[in-house]
CSV table of C-alpha atoms in Angstrom, one decimal:
chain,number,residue,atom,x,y,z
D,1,UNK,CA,-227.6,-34.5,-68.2
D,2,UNK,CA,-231.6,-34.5,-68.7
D,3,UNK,CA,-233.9,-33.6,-66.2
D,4,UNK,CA,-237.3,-33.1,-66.9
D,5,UNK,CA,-240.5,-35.0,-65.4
D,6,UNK,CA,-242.2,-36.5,-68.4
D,7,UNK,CA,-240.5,-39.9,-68.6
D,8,UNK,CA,-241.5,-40.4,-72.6
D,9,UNK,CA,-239.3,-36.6,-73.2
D,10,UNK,CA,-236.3,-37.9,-70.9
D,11,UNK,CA,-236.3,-41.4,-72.7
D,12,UNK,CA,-236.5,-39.7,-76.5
D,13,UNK,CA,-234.0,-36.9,-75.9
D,14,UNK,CA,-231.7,-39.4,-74.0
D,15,UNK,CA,-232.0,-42.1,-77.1
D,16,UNK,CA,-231.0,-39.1,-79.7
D,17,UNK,CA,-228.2,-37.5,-77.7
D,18,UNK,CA,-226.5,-40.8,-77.2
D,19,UNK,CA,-226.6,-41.7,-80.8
D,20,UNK,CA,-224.7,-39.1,-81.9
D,21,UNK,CA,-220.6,-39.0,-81.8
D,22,UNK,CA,-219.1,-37.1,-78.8
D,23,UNK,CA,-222.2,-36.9,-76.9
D,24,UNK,CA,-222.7,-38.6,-73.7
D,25,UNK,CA,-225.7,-38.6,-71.5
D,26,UNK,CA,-224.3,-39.2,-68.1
D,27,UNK,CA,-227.5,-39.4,-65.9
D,28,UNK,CA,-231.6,-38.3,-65.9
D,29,UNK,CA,-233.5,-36.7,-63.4
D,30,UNK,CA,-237.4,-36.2,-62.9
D,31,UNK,CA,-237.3,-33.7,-60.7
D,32,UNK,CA,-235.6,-30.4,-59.6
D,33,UNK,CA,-233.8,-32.2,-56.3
D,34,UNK,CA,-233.0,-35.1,-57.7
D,35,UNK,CA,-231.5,-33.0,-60.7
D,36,UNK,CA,-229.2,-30.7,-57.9
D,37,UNK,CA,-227.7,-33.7,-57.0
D,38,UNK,CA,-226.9,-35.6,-59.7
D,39,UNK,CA,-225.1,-32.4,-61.3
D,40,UNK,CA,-223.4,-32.3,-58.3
D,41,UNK,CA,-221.5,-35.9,-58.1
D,42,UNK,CA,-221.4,-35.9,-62.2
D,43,UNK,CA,-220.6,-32.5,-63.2
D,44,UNK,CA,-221.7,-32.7,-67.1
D,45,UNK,CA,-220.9,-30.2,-69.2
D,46,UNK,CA,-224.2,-29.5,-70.2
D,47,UNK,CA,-227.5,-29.8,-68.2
D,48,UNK,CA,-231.0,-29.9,-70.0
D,49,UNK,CA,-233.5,-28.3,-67.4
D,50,UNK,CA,-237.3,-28.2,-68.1
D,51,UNK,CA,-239.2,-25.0,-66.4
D,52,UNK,CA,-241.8,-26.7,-64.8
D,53,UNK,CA,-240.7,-29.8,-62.5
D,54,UNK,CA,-241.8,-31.1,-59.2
D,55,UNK,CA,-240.0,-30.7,-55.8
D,56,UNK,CA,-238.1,-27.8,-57.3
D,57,UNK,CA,-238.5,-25.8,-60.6
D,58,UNK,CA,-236.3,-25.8,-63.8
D,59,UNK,CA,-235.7,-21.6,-62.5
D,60,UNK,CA,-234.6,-22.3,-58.9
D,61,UNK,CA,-232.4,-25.6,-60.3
D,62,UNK,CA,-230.7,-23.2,-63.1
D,63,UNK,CA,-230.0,-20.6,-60.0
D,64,UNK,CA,-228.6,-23.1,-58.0
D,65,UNK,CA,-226.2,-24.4,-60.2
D,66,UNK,CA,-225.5,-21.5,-62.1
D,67,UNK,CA,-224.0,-19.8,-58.8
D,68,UNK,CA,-222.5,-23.0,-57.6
D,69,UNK,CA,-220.5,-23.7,-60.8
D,70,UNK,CA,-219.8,-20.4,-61.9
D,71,UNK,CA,-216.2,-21.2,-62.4
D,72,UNK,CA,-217.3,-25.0,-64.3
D,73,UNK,CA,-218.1,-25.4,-67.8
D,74,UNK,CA,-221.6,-26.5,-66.8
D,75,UNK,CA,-224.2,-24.8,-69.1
D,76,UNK,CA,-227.6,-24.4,-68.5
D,77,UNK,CA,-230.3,-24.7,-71.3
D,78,UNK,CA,-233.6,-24.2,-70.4
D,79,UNK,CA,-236.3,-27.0,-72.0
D,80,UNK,CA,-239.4,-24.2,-72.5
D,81,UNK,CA,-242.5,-23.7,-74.7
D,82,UNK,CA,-243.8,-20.0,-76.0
D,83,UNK,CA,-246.2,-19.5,-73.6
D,84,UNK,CA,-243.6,-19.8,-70.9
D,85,UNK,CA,-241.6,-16.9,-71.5
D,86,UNK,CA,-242.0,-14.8,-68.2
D,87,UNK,CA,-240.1,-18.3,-66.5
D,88,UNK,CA,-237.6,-17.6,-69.4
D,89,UNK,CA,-237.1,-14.2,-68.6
D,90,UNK,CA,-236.0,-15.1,-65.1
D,91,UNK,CA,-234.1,-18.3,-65.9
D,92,UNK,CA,-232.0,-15.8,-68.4
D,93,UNK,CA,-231.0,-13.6,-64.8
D,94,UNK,CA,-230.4,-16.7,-62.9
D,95,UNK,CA,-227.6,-18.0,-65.4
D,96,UNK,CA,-229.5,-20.1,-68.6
D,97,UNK,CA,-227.3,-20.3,-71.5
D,98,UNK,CA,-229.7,-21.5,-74.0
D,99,UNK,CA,-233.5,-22.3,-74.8
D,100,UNK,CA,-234.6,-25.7,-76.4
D,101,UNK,CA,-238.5,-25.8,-77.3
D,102,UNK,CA,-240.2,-29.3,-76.3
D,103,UNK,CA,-241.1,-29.3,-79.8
D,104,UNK,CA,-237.6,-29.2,-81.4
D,105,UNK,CA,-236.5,-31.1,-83.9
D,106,UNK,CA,-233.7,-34.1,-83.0
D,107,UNK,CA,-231.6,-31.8,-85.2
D,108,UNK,CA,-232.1,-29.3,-83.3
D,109,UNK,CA,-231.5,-31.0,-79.7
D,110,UNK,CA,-228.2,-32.0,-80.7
D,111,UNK,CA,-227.0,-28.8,-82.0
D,112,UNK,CA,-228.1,-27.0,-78.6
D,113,UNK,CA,-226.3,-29.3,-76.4
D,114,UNK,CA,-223.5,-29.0,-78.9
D,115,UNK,CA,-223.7,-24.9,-78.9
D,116,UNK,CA,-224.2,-24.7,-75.0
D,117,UNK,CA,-220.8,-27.2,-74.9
D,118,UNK,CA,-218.6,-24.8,-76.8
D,119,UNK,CA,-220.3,-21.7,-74.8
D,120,UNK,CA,-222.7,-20.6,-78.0
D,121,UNK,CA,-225.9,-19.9,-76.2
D,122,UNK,CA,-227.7,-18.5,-79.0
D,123,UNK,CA,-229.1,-21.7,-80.2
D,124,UNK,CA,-232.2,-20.8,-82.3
D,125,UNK,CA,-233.0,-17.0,-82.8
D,126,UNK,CA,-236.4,-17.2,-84.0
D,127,UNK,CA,-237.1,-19.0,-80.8
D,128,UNK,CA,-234.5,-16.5,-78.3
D,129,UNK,CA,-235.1,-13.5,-80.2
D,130,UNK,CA,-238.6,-13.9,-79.5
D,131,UNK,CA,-238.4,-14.7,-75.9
D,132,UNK,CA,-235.6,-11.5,-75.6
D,133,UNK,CA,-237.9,-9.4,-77.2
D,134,UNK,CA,-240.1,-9.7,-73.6
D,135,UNK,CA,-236.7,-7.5,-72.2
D,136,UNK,CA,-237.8,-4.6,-74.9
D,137,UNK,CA,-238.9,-2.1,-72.5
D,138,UNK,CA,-235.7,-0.1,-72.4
D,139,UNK,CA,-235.3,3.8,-72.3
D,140,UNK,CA,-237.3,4.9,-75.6
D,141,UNK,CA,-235.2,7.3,-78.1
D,142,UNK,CA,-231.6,7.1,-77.0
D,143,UNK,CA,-230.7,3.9,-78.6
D,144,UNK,CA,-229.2,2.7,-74.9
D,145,UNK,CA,-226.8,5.4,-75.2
D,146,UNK,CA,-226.7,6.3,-71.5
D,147,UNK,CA,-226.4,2.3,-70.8
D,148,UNK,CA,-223.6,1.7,-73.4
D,149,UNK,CA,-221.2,4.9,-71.7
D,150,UNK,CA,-221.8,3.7,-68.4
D,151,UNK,CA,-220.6,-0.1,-69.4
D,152,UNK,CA,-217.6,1.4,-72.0
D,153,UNK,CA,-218.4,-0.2,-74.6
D,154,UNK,CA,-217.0,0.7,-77.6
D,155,UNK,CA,-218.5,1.0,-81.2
D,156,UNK,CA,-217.0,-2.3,-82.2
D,157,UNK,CA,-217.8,-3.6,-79.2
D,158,UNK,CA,-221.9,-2.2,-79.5
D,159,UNK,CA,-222.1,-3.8,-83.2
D,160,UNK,CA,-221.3,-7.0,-82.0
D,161,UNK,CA,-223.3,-6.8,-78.6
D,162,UNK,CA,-225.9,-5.7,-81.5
D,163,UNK,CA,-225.8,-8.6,-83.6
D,164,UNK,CA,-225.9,-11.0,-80.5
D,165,UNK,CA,-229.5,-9.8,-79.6
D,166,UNK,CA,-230.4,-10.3,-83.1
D,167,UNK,CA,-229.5,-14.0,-82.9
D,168,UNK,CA,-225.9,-13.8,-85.2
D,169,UNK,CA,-223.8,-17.0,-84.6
D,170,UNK,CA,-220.1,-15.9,-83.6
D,171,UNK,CA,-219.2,-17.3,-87.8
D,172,UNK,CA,-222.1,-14.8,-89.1
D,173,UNK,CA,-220.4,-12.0,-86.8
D,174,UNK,CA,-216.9,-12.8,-88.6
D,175,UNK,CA,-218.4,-12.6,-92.0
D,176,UNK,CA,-220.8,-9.3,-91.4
D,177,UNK,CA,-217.9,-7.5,-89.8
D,178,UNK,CA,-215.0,-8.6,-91.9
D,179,UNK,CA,-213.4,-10.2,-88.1
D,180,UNK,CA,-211.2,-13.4,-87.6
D,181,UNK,CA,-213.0,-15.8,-85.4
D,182,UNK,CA,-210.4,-15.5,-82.5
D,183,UNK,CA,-211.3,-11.4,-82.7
D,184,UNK,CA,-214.9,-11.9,-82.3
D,185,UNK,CA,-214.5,-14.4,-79.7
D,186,UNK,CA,-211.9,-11.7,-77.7
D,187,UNK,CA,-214.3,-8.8,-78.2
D,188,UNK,CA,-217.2,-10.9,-76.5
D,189,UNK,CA,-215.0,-11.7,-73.5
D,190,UNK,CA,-214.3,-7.9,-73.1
D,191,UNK,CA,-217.8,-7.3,-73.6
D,192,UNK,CA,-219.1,-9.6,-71.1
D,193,UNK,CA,-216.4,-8.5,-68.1
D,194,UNK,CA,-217.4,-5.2,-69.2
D,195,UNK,CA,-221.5,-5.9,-68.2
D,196,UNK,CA,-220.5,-8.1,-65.9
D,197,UNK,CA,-222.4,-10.8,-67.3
D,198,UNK,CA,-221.5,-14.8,-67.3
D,199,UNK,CA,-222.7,-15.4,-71.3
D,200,UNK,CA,-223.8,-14.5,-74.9
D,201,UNK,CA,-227.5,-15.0,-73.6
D,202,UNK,CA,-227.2,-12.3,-70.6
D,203,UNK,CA,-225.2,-10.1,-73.4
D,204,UNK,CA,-228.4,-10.1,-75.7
D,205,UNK,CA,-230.9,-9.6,-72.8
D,206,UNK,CA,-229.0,-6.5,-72.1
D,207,UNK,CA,-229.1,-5.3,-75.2
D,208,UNK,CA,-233.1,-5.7,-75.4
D,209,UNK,CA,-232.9,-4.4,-72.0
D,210,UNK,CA,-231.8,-1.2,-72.5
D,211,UNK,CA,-233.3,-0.8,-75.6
D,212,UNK,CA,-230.2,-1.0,-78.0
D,213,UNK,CA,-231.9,-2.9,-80.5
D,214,UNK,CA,-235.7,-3.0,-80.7
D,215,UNK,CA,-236.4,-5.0,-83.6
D,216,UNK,CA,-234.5,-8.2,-85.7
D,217,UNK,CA,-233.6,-6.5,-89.5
C-alpha cells in the first residue's frame, strides 16, 4: 500500500510496483486517515508511508499500525528525504522497518518493498547508516559495554548486532562470519527478544544508541 500526498509520487511508484512479478499494490492513500483505514480492511504486507502528510503524519500513521499489527506481517517503510532525519529518528521508535528516499531509483523501490516483505529492513545503508548515525550519542569509551551485559548479548551475538548498524545484508553477515544463512537468521531472533526490539532497524539504532559502533569501516 502507498500513501503519500503528492498524487504524481503515488501514481509513479504505484505504475513500477505493479509491473514487477509478485508485487501487488492493493490500495493508495493521500493522507494519514485515510491511510489508517485502508491498512486496516486490506492488511498489505507492506505499507509505504511518506513523513509529511495531511490529517495525520507518516510518524503518528507508522505508530499506529506498528502497535496495532504487531503480531501481522505488515512492514513499515518510511518515504523520507535527508533533511528529515529527526522524523526518522522517531519513526525508527515507533516501529519503521525501512527508509526509501523520494529520490530513489525504480530499482531501488522495488527492492525495498521486496526487503521490508521478507523482514530485511536495512534497505540502503548509505541512506540508513546515515540517518542511524543521528543515534551516535552513546556512552563515550566503553564500546556499549555496560549496555551489551545488561541485554546478554553474546560475542557472536555483538558482531552481528555490529554489522547490522553498519548496513550488512543477512548474505554479507553469512559470508563475513563464515555462518549458514538459517544461523544468522536464529542469532538475530535471539538478538532481537533479547533488546526487546520488533526488527533489524531497531537492532541497528541500538547499536548507534549506545555507542557500539561509531563509525561504518
Amino acid at each position: 500500500m502507498i500513501a503519500d500526498d503528492q498524487e504524481l509520487v503515488r501514481a509513479g511508484f504505484e505504475m513500477i510496483l505493479d509491473a514487477q512479478p509478485g508485487i501487488r499494490v492493493v490500495g493508495v492513500a493521500g493522507d494519514g486517515v485515510e491511510c489508517i483505514d485502508l491498512a486496516r480492511r486490506l492488511r498489505p504486507h507492506v505499507v509505504l508511508v511518506d513523513v509529511r502528510m495531511p490529517r495525520m503524519d507518516g510518524l503518528e500513521v507508522t505508530r499506529t499500525l506498528a502497535a496495532e499489527q504487531a503480531e501481522s506481517r505488515l512492514n513499515i517503510v518510511v518515504i523520507t528525504t535527508f533533511d528529515q532525519d529527526d522524523y526518522v529518528r522517531d519513526a525508527l521508535r515507533f516501529g519503521a522497518c525501512g527508509f526509501l528516499l523520494k529520490d530513489a531509483t525504480p530499482a531501488l523501490l522495488v527492492e525495498a518493498v521486496r526487503a521490508a516483505s521478507r523482514g530485511d529492513a536495512l534497505v540502503s545503508p548509505a541512506v540508513t547508516v546515515r540517518l542511524l548515525r543521528q543515534f551516535g550519542h552513546g556512552p563515550a569509551g566503553d564500546g556499549g559495554r555496560a549496555e551489551v551485559d545488561a541485554a546478554g548479548l553474546s560475542g557472536r551475538e555483538v558482531e552481528i548486532v555490529r554489522l547490522v548498524a553498519i548496513g550488512r545484508t543477512n548474505q554479507e553477515i553469512c559470508e563475513e562470519l563464515f555462518l549458514s544463512l538459517s544461523s544468522v537468521k536464529t542469532y538475530l531472533g535471539r538478538i532481537q527478544t533479547k533488546l526487546g526490539v520488533r526488527n533489524r532497524v531497531e537492532v541497528a539504532a541500538w547499536a548507534w544508541e549506545c555507542g557500539l559502533v561509531t563509525s561504518r569501516p
